[in-house]
XYZ file of C-alpha atoms in Angstrom:
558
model
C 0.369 7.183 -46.522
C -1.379 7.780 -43.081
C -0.885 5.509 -40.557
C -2.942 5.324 -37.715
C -1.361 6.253 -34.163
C -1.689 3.604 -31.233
C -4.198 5.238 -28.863
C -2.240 6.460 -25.840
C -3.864 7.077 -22.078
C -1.682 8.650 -19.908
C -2.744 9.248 -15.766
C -0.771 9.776 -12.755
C 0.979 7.000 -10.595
C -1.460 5.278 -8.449
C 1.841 4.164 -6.155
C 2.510 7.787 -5.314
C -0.459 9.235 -5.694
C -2.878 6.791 -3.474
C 0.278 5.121 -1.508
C 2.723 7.766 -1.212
C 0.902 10.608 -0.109
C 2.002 11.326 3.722
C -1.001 14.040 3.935
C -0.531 17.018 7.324
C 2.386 18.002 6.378
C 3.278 21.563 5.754
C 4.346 21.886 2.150
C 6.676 24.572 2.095
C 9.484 22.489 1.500
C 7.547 21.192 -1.738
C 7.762 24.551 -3.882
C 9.476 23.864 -7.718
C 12.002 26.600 -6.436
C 13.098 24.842 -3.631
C 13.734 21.676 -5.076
C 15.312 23.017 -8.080
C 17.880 24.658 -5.817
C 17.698 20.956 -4.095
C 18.650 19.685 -7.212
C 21.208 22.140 -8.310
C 22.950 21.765 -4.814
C 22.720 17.743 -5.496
C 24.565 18.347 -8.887
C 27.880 20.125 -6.877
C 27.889 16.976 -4.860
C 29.562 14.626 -7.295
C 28.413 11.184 -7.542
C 27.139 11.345 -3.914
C 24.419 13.598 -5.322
C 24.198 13.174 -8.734
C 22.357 10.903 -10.411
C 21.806 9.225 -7.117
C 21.795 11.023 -3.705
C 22.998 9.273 -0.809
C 20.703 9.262 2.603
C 23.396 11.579 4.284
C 23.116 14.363 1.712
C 19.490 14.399 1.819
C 19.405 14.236 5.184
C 22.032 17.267 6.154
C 19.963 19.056 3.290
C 16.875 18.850 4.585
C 16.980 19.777 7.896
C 19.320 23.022 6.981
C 17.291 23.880 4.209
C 13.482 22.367 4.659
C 13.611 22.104 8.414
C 12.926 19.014 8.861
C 13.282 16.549 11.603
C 15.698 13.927 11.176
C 12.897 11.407 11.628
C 10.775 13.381 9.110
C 13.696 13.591 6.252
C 14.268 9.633 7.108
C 10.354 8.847 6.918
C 10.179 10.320 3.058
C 13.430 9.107 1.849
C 12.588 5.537 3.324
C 8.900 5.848 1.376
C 10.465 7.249 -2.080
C 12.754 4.340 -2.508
C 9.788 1.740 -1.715
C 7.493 3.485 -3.979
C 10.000 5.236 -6.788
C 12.418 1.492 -6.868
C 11.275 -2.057 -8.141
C 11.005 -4.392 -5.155
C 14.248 -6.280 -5.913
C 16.517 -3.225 -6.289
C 14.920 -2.382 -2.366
C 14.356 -6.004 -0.748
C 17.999 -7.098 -0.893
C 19.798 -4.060 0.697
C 16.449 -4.021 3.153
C 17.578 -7.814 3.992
C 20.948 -7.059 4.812
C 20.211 -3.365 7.105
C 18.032 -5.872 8.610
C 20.848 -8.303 9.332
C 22.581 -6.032 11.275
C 23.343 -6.713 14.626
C 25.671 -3.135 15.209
C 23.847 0.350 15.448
C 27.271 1.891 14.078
C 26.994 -0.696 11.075
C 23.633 -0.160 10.722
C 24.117 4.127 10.838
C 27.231 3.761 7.850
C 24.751 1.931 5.564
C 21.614 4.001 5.956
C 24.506 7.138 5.378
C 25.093 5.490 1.520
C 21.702 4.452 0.729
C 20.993 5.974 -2.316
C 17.758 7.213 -4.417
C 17.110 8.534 -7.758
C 17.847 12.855 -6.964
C 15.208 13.802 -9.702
C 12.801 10.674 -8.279
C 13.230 12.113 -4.497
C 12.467 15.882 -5.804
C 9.542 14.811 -8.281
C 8.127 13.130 -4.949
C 8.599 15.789 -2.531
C 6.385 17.566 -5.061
C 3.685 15.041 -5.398
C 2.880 15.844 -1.568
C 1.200 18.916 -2.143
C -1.833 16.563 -3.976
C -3.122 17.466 -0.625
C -3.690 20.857 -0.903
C -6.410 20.400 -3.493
C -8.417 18.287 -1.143
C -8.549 21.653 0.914
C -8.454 24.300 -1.670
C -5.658 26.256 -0.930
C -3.005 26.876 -3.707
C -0.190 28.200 -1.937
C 2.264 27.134 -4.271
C 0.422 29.642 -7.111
C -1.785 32.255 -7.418
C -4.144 30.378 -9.696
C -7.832 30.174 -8.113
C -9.475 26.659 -7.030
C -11.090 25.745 -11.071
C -14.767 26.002 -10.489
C -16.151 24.484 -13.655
C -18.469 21.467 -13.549
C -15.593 19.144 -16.131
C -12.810 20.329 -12.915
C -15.152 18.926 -10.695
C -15.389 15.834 -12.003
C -11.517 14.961 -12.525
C -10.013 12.886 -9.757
C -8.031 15.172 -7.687
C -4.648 13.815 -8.518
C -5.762 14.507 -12.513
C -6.417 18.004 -11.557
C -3.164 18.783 -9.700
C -1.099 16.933 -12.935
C -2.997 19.777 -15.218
C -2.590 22.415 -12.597
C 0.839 22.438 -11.757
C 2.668 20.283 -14.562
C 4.392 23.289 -15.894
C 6.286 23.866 -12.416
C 6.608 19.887 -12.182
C 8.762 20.292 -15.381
C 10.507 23.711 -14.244
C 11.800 21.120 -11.512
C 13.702 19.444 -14.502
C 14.726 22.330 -16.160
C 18.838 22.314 -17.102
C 20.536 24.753 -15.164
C 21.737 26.634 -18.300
C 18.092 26.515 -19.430
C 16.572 28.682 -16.109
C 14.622 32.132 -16.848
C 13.934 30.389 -20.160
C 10.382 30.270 -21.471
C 9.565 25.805 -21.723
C 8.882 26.624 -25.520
C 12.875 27.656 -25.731
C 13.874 24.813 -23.173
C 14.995 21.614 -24.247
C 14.455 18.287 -22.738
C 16.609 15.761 -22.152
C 15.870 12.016 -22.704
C 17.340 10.950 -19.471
C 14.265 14.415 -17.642
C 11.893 12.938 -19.789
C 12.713 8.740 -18.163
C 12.177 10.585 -14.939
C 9.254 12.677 -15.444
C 7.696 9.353 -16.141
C 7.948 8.451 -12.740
C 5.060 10.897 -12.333
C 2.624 8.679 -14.909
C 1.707 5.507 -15.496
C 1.322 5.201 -19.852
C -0.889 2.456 -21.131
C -0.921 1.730 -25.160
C -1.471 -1.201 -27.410
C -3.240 -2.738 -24.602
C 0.496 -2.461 -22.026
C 1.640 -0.367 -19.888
C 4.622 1.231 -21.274
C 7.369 3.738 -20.037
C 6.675 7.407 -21.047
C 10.543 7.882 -22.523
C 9.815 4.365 -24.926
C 6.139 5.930 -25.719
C 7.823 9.431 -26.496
C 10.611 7.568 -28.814
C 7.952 5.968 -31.198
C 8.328 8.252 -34.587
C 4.503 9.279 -33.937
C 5.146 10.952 -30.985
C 8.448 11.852 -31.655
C 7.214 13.662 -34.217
C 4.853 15.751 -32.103
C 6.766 16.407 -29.460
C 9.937 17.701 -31.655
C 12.323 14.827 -30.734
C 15.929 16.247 -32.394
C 18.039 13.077 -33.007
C 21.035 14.844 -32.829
C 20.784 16.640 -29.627
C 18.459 13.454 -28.113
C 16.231 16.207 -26.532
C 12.321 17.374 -27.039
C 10.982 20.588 -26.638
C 9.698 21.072 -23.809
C 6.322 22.914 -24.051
C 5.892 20.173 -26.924
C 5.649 17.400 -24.101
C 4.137 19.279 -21.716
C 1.223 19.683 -24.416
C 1.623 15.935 -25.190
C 0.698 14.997 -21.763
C -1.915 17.372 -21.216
C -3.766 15.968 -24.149
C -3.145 12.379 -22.870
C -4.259 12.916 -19.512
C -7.360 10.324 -18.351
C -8.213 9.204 -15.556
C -7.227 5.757 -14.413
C -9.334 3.341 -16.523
C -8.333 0.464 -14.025
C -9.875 1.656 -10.580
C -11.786 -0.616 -8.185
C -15.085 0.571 -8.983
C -15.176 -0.514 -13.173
C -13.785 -3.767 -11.473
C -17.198 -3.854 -9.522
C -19.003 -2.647 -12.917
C -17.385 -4.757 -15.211
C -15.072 -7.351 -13.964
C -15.996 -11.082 -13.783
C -17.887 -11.935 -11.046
C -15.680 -14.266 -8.445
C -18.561 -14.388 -5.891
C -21.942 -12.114 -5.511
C -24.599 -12.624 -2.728
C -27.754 -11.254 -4.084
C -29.299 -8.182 -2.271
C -30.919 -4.965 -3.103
C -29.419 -2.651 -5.093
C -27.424 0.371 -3.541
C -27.473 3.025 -6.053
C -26.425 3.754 -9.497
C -23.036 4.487 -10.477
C -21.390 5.799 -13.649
C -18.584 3.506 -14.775
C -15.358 5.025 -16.109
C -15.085 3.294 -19.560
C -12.103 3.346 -21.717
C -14.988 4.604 -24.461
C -18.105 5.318 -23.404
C -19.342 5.861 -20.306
C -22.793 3.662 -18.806
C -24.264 2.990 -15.539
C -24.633 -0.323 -14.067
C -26.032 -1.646 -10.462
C -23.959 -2.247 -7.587
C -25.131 -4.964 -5.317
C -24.433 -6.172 -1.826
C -21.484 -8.541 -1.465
C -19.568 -8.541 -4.592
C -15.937 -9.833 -5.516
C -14.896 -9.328 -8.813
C -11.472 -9.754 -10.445
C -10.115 -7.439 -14.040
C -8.098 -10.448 -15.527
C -9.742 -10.266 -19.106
C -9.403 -6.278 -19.757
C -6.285 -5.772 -17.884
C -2.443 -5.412 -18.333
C -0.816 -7.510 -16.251
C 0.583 -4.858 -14.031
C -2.812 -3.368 -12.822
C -4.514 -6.414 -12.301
C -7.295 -6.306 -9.516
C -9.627 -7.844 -6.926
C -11.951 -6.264 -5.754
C -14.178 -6.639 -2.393
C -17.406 -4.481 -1.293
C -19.737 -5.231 1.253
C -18.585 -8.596 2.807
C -20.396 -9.167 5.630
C -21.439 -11.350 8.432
C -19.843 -13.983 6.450
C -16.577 -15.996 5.794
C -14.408 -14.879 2.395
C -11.814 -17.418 1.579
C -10.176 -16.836 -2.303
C -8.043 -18.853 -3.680
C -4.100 -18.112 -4.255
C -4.399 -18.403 -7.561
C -7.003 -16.056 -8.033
C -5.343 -13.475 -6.335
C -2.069 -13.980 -7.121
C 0.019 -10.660 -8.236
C -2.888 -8.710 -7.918
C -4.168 -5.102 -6.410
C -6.487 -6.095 -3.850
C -8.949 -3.409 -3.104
C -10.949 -4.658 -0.117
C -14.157 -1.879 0.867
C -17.162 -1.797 3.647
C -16.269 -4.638 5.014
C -18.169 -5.572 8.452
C -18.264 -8.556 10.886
C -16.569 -10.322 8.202
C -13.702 -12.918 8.331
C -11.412 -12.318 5.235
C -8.570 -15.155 4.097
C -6.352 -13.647 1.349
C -3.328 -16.109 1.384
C -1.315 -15.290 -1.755
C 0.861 -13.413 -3.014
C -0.176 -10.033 -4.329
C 1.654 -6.715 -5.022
C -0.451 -4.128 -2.631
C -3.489 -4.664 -0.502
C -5.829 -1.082 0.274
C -8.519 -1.722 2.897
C -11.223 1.142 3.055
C -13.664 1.722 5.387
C -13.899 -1.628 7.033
C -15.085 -2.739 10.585
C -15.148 -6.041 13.238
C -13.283 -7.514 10.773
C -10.831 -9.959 10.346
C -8.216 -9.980 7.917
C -5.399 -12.362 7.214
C -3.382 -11.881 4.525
C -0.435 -13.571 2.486
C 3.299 -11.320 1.809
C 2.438 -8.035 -0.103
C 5.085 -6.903 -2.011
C 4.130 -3.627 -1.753
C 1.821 -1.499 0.236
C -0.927 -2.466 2.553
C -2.809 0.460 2.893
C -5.698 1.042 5.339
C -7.488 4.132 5.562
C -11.086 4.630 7.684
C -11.018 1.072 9.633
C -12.532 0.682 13.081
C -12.193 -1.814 15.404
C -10.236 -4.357 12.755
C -7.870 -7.269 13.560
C -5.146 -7.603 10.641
C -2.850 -10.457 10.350
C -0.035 -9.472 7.765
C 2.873 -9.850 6.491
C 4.065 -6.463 4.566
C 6.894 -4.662 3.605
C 4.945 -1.574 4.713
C 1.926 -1.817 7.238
C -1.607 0.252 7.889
C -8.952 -3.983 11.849
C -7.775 -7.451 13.381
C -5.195 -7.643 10.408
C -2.448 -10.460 10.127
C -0.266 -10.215 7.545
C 3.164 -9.836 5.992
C 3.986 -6.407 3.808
C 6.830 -4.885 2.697
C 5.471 -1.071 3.163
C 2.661 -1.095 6.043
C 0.764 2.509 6.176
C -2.291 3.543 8.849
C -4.558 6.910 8.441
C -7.810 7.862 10.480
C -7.802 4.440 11.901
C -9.256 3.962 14.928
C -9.161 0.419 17.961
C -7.295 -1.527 15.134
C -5.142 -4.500 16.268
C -2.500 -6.000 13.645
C -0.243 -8.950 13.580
C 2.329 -8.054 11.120
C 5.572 -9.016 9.731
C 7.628 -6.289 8.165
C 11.150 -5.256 7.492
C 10.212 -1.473 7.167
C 8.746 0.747 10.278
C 4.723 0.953 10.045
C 3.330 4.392 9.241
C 0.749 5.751 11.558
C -0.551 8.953 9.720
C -3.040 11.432 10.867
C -6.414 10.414 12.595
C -4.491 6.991 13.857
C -5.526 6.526 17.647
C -5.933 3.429 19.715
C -3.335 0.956 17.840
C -2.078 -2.330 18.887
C 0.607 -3.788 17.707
C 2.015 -7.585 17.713
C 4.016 -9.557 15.878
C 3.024 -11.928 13.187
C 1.183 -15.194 15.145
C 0.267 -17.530 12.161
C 1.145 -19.370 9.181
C -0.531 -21.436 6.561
C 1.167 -24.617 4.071
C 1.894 -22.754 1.019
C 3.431 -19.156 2.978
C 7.021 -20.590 2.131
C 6.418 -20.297 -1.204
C 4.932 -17.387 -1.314
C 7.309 -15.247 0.586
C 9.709 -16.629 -1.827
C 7.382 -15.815 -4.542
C 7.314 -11.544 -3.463
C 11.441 -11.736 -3.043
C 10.428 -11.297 0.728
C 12.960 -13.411 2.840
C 12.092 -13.091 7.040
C 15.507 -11.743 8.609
C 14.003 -8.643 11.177
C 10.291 -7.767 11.921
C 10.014 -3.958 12.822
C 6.451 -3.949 13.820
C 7.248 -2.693 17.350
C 8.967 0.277 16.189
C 6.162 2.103 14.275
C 7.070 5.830 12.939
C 3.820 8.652 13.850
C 5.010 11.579 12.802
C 1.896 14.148 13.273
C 2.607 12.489 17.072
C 3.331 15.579 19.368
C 6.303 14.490 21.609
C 5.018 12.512 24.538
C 1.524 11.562 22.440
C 2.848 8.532 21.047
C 0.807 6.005 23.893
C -2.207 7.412 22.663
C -1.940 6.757 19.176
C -0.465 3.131 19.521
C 0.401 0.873 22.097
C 1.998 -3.089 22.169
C 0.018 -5.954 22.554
C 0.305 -7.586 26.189
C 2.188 -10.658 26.102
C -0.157 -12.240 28.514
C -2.857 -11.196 25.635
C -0.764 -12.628 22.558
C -2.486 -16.075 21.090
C -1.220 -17.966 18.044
C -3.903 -17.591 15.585
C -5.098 -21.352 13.978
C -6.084 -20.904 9.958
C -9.452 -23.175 9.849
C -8.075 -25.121 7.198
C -5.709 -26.811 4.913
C -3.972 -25.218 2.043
C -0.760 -26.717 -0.542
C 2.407 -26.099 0.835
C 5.117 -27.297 3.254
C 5.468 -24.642 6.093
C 4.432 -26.095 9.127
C 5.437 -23.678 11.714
C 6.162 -19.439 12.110
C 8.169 -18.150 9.646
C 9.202 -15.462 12.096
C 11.138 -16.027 15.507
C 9.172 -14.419 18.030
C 10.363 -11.945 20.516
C 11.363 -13.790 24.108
C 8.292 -12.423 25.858
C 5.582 -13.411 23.370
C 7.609 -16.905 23.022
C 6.795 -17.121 26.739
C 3.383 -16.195 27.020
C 2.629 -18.713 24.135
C 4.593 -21.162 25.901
C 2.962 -20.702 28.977
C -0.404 -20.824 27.258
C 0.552 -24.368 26.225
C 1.469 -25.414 29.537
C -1.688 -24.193 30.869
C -3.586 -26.325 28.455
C -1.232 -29.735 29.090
C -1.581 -29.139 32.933
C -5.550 -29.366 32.322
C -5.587 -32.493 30.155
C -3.206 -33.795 33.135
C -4.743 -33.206 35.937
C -7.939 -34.508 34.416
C -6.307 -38.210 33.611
C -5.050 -37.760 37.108
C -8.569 -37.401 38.453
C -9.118 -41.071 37.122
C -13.115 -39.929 36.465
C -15.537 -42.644 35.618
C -17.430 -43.356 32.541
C -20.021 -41.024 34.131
C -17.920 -38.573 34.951
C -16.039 -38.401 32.218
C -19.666 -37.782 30.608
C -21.008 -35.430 32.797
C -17.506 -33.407 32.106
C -17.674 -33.431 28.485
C -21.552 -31.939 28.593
C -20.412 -29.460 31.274
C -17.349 -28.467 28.736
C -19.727 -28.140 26.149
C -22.466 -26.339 27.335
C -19.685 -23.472 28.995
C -18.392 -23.807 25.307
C -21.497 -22.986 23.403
C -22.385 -20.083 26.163
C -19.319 -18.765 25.326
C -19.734 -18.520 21.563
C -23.009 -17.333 22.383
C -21.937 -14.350 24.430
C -18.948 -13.620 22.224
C -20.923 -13.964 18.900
C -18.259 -16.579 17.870
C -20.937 -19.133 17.339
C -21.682 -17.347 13.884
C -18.095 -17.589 11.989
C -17.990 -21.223 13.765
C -21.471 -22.044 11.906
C -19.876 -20.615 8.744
C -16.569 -22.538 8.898
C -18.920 -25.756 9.296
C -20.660 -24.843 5.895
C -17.477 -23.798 4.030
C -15.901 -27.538 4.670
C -19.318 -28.800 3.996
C -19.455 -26.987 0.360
C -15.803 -28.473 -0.159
């Protein structure tokens, strides 16, 4: 009797793949012989190597054997375990390095930090995505494909179908080298980590490749032997060839397809093909559009999406973008209020914009942004941004300024110039909650000790640069949310705590020495109409006047 097989879709790992890549760097460390003989030397190590290897192995490793900087070899152990561990296996251990008050202590536990060996080696791989972007295989002799269906894969597709047979010669036993992969078997335990590599979506979930490979279907296929627990190897490399798609769940069929959260009408842009689980169609984009997936989506690629906001006030509501991929795009002279909860934030392209953001569990990612002012809290950091992340990354960014909270160093890649840094100066009612919500408790903020590695030794000032103390304001959210925080969630550093304090003062002296003046009714008048005409020439000159008149309809509208 034939039974139908679940429909299977099988594409790389966004994480790595969009998040992970630390593009500049030469990839001669990246070769599948090198990091076999990485892995092989990892195996000889006992349990400090194998499954695990500990910081200090990778380290001594690396700069022997990959020459690497000890700052380099930190910078993509550090990113593996945010990208290649679930947040609570990472936050925990981050919380406590954090705690430290000793540099000694603080040395010892970095030394025993520990990531998956195959994970770190499977990673070190993925960096050479880059080298399709210019065209030069170094790692093969195979020519750039030239055919019209190459073209049209996204590049990370093409370098899975390219170079998966040397990804899996990276697995390969060591009593199974010089073998051909139809002769090689594969372990259960290669296969769980060659799924690192792919995300695997069936019966409408997203599923680990070793569970999908176990189902008697594809067991079947791929020559699963039940005594040996091993696959033949060629078998799944054939298994996910034939898979391969291209992410179904991007930003742009959110745009096509998702339901519409907000959309200004304007004229249309251009026409776009949407990437359909099926079929493919074209649909119009228009100007201003935030759309969320919800209704098509597993709930681990759920997404909001944002093109085009502009000249305008965005405030969404924490429910709506609660654990989701926020993909925020073209952006200008926008203010942006994201306070929730979400898993990573990518901002693309953006400009004179303001963005202020809830904890990210993951990434926020910013690629292309000029003059921006971020607000954040992250566990990993890249406009005026505010915000709280776990991971914060920065590439070809240019006059940004970001607030941020985060327990890991920010990441200032290539094309990063003119960056200010500050700490995180804001809060809103329901933060408390949130943080609690993304397993993000506030014990250090790194934001002042930002790693730029394609920095030239003595470059670093002109790449970033700390925010003036006399220069650092509290920022005010213009209005109310649910919640109980009623203050910083972050002790700021003495100087900032000064200049804040100072600005208070400055403000308490003026109210002061105006009751002091003892001004009558008249005066007081002609005071308040002098006040108020300097005030509106200010917004005037500043262009303030414009988000001012748009807070004034928002609370109208509520």
């Amino acid at each position: 009797m034939h039974v139908d097989t679940p429909r299977v879709l099988v594409w790389p790992n966004q994480d790595i793949f969009k998040h992970g890549i630390l593009a500049g760097f030469p990839a001669s460390f990246g070769t599948a012989e090198n990091l076999s003989k990485f892995l092989m030397y990892c195996r000889t190590k006992g349990k400090n190597g194998w499954p695990n290897v500990c910081y200090a192995i990778w380290e001594s490793y690396a700069q022997r054997n990959f020459n690497m900087t000890s700052d380099l070899a930190c910078l993509f152990f550090e990113s593996c375990r945010h990208i290649c561990m679930p947040t609570k296996d990472t936050s925990a251990w981050d919380d406590r390095y954090s705690a430290c008050s000793s540099e000694d202590t603080k040395s010892r536990m970095r030394d025993k930090v520990s990531v998956n060996t195959v994970h770190l080696a499977l990673y070190m791989y993925s960096q050479n995505v880059t080298l399709m972007q210019t065209q030069k295989f170094s790692l093969r002799s195979e020519e750039f494909p030239t055919d019209r269906k190459a073209k049209k894969k996204s590049i990370d597709v093409r370098f899975i179908e390219t170079f998966l047979s040397d990804i899996i010669k990276i697995l390969s036993e060591p009593d199974s080298k010089g073998l051909p992969l139809d002769k090689q078997p594969m372990s259960v335990a290669n296969v769980s980590s060659l799924g690192v590599m792919f995300t695997v979506y069936t019966e409408n979930s997203i599923r680990p490749l070793h569970e999908v490979l176990q189902q008697q279907a594809h067991a079947t296929v791929c020559s699963f032997s039940k005594l040996t627990q091993t696959y033949n190897t060629q078998q799944v490399r054939t298994w996910l060839l034939d898979h391969m798609h291209a992410n179904p769940f991007t930003s742009k069929r959110c745009l096509m397809h998702g339901k519409t959260v907000y959309q200004k009408p304007g004229r249309p842009l251009r026409r776009s093909s949407d990437i359909s689980l099926e079929n493919g169609s074209s649909n119009t984009l228009t100007r201003c559009r935030i759309t969320v997936n919800d209704h098509e989506t597993p709930k681990e690629h759920r997404l909001l999406a944002m093109q085009y906001v502009s000249r305008q006030i965005s405030v969404l509501s924490p429910e709506t973008l609660l654990n989701h991929r926020v993909h925020v795009t073209h952006c200008n002279d926008a203010s942006i209020y994201l306070l929730s909860s979400m898993k990573c934030v990518s901002v693309k392209q953006c400009s004179r914009t303001t963005l202020v953001t809830g904890p990210v569990a993951g990434t926020l990612y910013l690629t292309g942004c000029i003059n921006m002012r971020i607000i954040s809290i992250a566990r990993r950091v890249v406009l005026r941004i505010i915000s709280i992340a776990r991971r914060v990354v920065l590439r070809n960014c240019h006059s940004c300024k970001l607030y941020i909270l985060t327990p890991t160093r920010p990441l200032l890649l290539a094309g990063c110039n003119d960056i200010t840094l500050a700490p995180y100066n804001t809060y809103y009612r329901g933060l408390a909650g949130h943080l609690s919500h993304a397993t993000f408790s506030v014990v250090k903020n790194f934001w002042d000790q930002p790693a730029s590695p394609m920095c030239l030794d003595g470059d670093s000032g002109k790449v970033y640069q700390k925010l003036p103390p006399e220069q650092f304001h509290l920022f005010s959210i213009p209005f109310n949310t649910e919640g109980t925080t009623t203050g910083l969630v972050n002790k700021l550093p003495p100087e900032y705590e000064e200049g804040t304090m100072r600005a208070r003062d400055r403000v308490n002296k003026w109210y002061d020495n105006v009751q002091k003046c003892e001004l009558s009714e008249t005066q007081t008048v002609q005071l308040a109409a002098t006040l108020q005409a300097r005030f509106h020439d200010w917004l005037e000159t500043t262009g303030h006047h414009k988000e001012l008149e748009a807070l004034i309809r928002l609370r109208d509208k509520s």
